[in-house]
PDB file of C-alpha atoms in Angstrom:
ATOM      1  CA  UNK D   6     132.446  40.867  95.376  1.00 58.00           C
ATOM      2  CA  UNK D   7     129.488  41.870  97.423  1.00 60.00           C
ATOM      3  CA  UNK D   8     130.870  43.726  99.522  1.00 57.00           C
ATOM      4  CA  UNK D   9     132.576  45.421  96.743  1.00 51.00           C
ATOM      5  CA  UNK D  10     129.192  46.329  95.325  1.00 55.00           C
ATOM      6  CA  UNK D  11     127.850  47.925  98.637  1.00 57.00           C
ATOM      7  CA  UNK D  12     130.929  50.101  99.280  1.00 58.00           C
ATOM      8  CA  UNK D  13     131.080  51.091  95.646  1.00 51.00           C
ATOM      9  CA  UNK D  14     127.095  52.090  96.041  1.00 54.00           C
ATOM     10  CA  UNK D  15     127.641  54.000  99.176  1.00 49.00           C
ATOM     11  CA  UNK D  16     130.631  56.176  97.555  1.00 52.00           C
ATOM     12  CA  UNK D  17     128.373  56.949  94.774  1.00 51.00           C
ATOM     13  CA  UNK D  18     125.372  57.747  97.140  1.00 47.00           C
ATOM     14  CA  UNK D  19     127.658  60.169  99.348  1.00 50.00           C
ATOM     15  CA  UNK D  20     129.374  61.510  96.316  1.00 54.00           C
ATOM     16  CA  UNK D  21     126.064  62.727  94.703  1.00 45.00           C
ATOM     17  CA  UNK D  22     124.489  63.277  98.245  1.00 49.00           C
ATOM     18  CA  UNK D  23     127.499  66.013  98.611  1.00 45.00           C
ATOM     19  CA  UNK D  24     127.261  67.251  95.597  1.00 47.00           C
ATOM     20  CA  UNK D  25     123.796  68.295  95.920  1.00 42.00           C
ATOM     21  CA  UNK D  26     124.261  69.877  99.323  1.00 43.00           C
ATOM     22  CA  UNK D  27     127.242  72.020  97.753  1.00 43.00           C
ATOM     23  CA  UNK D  28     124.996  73.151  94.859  1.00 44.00           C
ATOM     24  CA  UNK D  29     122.379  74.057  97.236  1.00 43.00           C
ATOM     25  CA  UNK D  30     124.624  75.936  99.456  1.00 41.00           C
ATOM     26  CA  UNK D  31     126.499  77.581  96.675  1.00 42.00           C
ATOM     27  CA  UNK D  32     123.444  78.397  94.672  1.00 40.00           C
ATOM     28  CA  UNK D  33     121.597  80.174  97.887  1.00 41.00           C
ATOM     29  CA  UNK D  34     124.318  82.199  98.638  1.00 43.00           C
ATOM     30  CA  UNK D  35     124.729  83.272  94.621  1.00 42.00           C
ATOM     31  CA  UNK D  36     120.965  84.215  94.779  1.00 48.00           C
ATOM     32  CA  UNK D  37     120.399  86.550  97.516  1.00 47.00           C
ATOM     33  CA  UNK D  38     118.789  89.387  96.907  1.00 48.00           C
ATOM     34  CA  UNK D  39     121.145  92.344  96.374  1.00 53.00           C
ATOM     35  CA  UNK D  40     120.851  95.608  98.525  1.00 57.00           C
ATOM     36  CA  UNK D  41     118.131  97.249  97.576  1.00 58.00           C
ATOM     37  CA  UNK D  42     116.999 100.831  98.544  1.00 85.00           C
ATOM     38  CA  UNK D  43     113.904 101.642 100.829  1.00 86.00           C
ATOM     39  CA  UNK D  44     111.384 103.513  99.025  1.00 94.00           C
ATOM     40  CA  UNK D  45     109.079 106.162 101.381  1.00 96.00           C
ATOM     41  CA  UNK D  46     105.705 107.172 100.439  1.00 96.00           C
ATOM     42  CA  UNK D  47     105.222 110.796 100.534  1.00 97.00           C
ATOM     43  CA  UNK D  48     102.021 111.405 103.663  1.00 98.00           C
ATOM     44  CA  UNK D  49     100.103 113.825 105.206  1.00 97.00           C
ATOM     45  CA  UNK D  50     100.992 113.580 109.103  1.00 97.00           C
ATOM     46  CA  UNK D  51      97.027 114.343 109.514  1.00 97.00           C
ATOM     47  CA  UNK D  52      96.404 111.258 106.970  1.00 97.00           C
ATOM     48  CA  UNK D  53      98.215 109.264 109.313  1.00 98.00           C
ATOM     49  CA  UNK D  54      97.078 110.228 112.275  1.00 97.00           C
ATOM     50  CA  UNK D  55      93.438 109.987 110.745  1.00 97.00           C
ATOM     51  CA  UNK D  56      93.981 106.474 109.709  1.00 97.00           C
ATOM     52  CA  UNK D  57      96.819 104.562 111.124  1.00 97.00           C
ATOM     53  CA  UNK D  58      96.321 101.487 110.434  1.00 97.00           C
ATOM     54  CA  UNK D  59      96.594 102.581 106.758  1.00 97.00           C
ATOM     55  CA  UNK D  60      99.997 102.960 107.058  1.00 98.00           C
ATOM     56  CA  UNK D  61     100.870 100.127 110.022  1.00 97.00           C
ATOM     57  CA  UNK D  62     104.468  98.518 108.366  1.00 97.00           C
ATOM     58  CA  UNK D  63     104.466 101.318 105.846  1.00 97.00           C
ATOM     59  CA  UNK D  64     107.754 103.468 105.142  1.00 98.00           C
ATOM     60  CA  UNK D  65     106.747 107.120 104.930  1.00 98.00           C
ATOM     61  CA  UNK D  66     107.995 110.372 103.878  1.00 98.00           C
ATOM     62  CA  UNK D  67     106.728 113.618 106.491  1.00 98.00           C
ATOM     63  CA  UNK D  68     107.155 116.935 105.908  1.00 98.00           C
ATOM     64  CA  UNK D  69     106.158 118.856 109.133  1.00 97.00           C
ATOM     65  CA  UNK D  70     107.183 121.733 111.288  1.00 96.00           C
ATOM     66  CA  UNK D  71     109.496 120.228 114.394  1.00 97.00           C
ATOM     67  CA  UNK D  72     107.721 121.430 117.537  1.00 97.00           C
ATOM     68  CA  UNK D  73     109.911 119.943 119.928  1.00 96.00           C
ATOM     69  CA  UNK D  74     112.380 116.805 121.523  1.00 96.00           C
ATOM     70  CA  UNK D  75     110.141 114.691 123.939  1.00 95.00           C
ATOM     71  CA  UNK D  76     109.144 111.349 125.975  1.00 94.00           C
ATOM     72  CA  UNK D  77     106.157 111.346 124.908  1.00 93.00           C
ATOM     73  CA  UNK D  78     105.792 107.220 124.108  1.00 93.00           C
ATOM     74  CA  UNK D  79     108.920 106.047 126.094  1.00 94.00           C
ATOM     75  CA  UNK D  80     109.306 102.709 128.034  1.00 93.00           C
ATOM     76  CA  UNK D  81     105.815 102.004 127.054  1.00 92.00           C
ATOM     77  CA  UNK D  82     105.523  98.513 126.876  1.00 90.00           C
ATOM     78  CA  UNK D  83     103.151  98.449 123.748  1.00 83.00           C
ATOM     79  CA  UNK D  84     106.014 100.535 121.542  1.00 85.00           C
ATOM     80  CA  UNK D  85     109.459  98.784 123.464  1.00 87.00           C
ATOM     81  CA  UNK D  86     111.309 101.699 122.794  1.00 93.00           C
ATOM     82  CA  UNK D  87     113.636 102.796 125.813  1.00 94.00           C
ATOM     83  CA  UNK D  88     114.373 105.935 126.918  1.00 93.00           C
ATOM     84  CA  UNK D  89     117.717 105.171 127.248  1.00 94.00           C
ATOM     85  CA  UNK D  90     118.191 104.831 123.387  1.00 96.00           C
ATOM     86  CA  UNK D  91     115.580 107.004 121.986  1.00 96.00           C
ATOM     87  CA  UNK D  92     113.672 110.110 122.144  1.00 96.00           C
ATOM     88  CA  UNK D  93     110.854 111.068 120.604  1.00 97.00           C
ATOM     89  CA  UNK D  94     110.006 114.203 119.078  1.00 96.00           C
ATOM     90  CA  UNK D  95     106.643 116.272 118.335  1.00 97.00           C
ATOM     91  CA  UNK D  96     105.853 117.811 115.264  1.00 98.00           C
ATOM     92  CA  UNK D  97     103.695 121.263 114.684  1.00 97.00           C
ATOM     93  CA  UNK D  98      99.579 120.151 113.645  1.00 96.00           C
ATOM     94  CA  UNK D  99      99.784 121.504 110.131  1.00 94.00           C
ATOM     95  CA  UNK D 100      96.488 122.217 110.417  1.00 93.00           C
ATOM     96  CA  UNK D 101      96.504 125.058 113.232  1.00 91.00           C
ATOM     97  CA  UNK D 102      98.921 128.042 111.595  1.00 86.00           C
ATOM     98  CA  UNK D 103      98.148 130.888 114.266  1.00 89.00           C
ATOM     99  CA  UNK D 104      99.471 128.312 117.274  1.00 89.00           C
ATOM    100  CA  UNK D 105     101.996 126.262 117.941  1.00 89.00           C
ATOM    101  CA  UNK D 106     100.430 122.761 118.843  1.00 94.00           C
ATOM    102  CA  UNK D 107     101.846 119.332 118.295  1.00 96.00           C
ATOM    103  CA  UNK D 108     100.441 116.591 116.857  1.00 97.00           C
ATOM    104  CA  UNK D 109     100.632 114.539 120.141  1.00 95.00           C
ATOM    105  CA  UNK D 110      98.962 111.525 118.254  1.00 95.00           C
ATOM    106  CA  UNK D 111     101.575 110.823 116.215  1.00 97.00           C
ATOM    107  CA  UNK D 112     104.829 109.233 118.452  1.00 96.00           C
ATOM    108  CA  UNK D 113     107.518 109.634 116.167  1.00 97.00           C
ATOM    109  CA  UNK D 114     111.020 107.930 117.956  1.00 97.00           C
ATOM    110  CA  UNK D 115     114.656 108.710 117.038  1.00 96.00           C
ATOM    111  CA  UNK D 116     117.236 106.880 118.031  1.00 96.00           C
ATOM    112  CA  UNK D 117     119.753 108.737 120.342  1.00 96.00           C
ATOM    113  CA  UNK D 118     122.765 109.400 118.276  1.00 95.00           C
ATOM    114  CA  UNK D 119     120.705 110.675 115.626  1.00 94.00           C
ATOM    115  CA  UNK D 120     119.013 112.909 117.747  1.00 94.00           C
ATOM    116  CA  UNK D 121     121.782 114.425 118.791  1.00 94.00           C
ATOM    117  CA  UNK D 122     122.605 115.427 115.473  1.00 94.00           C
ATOM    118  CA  UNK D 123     119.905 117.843 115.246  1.00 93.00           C
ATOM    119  CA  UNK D 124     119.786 119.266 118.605  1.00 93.00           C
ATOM    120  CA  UNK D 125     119.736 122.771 117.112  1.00 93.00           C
ATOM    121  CA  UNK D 126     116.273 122.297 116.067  1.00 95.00           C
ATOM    122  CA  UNK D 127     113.947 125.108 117.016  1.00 95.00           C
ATOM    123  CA  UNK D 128     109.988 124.752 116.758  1.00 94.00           C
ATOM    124  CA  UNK D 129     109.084 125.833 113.680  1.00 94.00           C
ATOM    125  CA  UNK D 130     111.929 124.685 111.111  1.00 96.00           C
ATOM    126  CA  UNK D 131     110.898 122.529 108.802  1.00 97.00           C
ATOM    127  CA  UNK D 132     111.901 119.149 108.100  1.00 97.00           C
ATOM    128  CA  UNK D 133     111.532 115.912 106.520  1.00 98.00           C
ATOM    129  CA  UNK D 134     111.358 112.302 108.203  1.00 96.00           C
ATOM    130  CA  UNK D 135     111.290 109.500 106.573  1.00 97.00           C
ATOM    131  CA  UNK D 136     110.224 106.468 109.119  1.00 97.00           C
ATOM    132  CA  UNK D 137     107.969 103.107 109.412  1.00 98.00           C
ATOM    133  CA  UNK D 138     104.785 103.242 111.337  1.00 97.00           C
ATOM    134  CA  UNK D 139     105.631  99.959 112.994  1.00 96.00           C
ATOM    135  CA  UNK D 140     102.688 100.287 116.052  1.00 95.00           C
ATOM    136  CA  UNK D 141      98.861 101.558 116.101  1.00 95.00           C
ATOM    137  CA  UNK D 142      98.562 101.016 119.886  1.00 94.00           C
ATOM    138  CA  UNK D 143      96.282 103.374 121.788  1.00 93.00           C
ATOM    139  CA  UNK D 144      94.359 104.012 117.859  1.00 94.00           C
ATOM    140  CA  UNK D 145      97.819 106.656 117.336  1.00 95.00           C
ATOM    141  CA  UNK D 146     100.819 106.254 114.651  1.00 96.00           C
ATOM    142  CA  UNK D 147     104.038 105.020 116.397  1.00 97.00           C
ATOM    143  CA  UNK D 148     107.035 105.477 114.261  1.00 97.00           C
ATOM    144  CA  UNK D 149     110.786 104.204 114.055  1.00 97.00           C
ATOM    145  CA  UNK D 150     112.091 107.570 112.304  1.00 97.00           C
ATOM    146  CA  UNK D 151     115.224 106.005 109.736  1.00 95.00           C
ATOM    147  CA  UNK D 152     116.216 109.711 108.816  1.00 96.00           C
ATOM    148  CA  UNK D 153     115.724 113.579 109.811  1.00 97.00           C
ATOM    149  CA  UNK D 154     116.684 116.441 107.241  1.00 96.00           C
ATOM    150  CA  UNK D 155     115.994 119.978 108.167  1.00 96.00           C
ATOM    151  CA  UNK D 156     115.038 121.988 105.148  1.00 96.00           C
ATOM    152  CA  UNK D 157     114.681 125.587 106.640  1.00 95.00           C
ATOM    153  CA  UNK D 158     115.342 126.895 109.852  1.00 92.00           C
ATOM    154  CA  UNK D 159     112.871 129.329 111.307  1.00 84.00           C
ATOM    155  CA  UNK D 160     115.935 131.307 113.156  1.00 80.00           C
ATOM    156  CA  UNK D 161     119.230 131.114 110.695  1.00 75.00           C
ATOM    157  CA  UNK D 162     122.092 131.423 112.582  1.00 71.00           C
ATOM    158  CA  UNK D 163     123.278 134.699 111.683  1.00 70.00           C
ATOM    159  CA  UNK D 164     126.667 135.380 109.808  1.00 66.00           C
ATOM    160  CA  UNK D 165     129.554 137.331 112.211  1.00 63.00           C
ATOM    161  CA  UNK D 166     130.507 140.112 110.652  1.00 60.00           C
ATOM    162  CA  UNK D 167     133.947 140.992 111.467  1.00 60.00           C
ATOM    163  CA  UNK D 168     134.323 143.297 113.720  1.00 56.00           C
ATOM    164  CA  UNK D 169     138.116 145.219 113.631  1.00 61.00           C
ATOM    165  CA  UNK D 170     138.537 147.792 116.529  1.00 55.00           C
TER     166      UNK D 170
END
């Protein structure tokens, strides 16, 4: 009868012991946090570059003038981002309107692919990046661009007019 006792005690402790662990299981899995959007900050690139460390971890919103595709940053141990998969670009200081001069301080990286997206940038069109500053090293911003929109192009590709001889 005593051994009846124990074995009916150490059904009841595994039953409940397993029923816990499938509640928890169950009830972590129902409460994960849905997808939820980024949200970007709207900056001044000469905020940033002014104050950095401001914005380290931060997801911001640019509007600047592209200036050009670069390596500016690459393989640099401090940043870890490879040439092979990025690139970085330059953007135009907004501050100097007579010359075109980038804002070197600011190491903004794309990833590849998207990058090659927008090769038909020319300095001087305007566009939007939305990124996280994810490095001050050196005192400069270093940023993981998530996005690049071009709002205007500088040169539009013109229309071809047809032509009948």
């Amino acid at each position: 009868m005593k051994k009846f006792g124990i074995i009916l005690a150490l059904f009841v402790v595994l039953g409940v012991g397993a029923g816990v662990y499938s509640q928890n299981t169950s009830s972590a899995v129902s409460n994960a946090a849905p997808y939820s959007s980024v949200q970007y900050t709207s900056v001044n690139a000469l905020d940033v570059v002014a104050s950095p460390f401001k914005y380290l971890h931060r997801n911001i919103k640019i509007r600047a003038k592209f200036d050009k595709f670069s390596t500016l940053g690459l393989d640099y141990p401090a940043a870890l981002r490879p040439s092979d998969k990025y690139i970085s670009i330059l953007i135009q200081r907004p501050d100097v309107t007579n010359h075109n001069i980038p804002l070197s301080e600011m190491k903004i990286f794309l990833k590849k692919e998207l990058a090659e997206k927008n090769i038909n940038l020319d300095a001087g069109d305007e566009i939007e990046l939305t990124g996280r500053v994810f490095s001050t090293a050196l005192g400069d911003a270093w940023i993981d661009a998530d996005n690049l929109k071009v709002i205007t192009k500088k040169n539009p590709p013109k229309k071809e007019e047809n032509v009948i001889e």
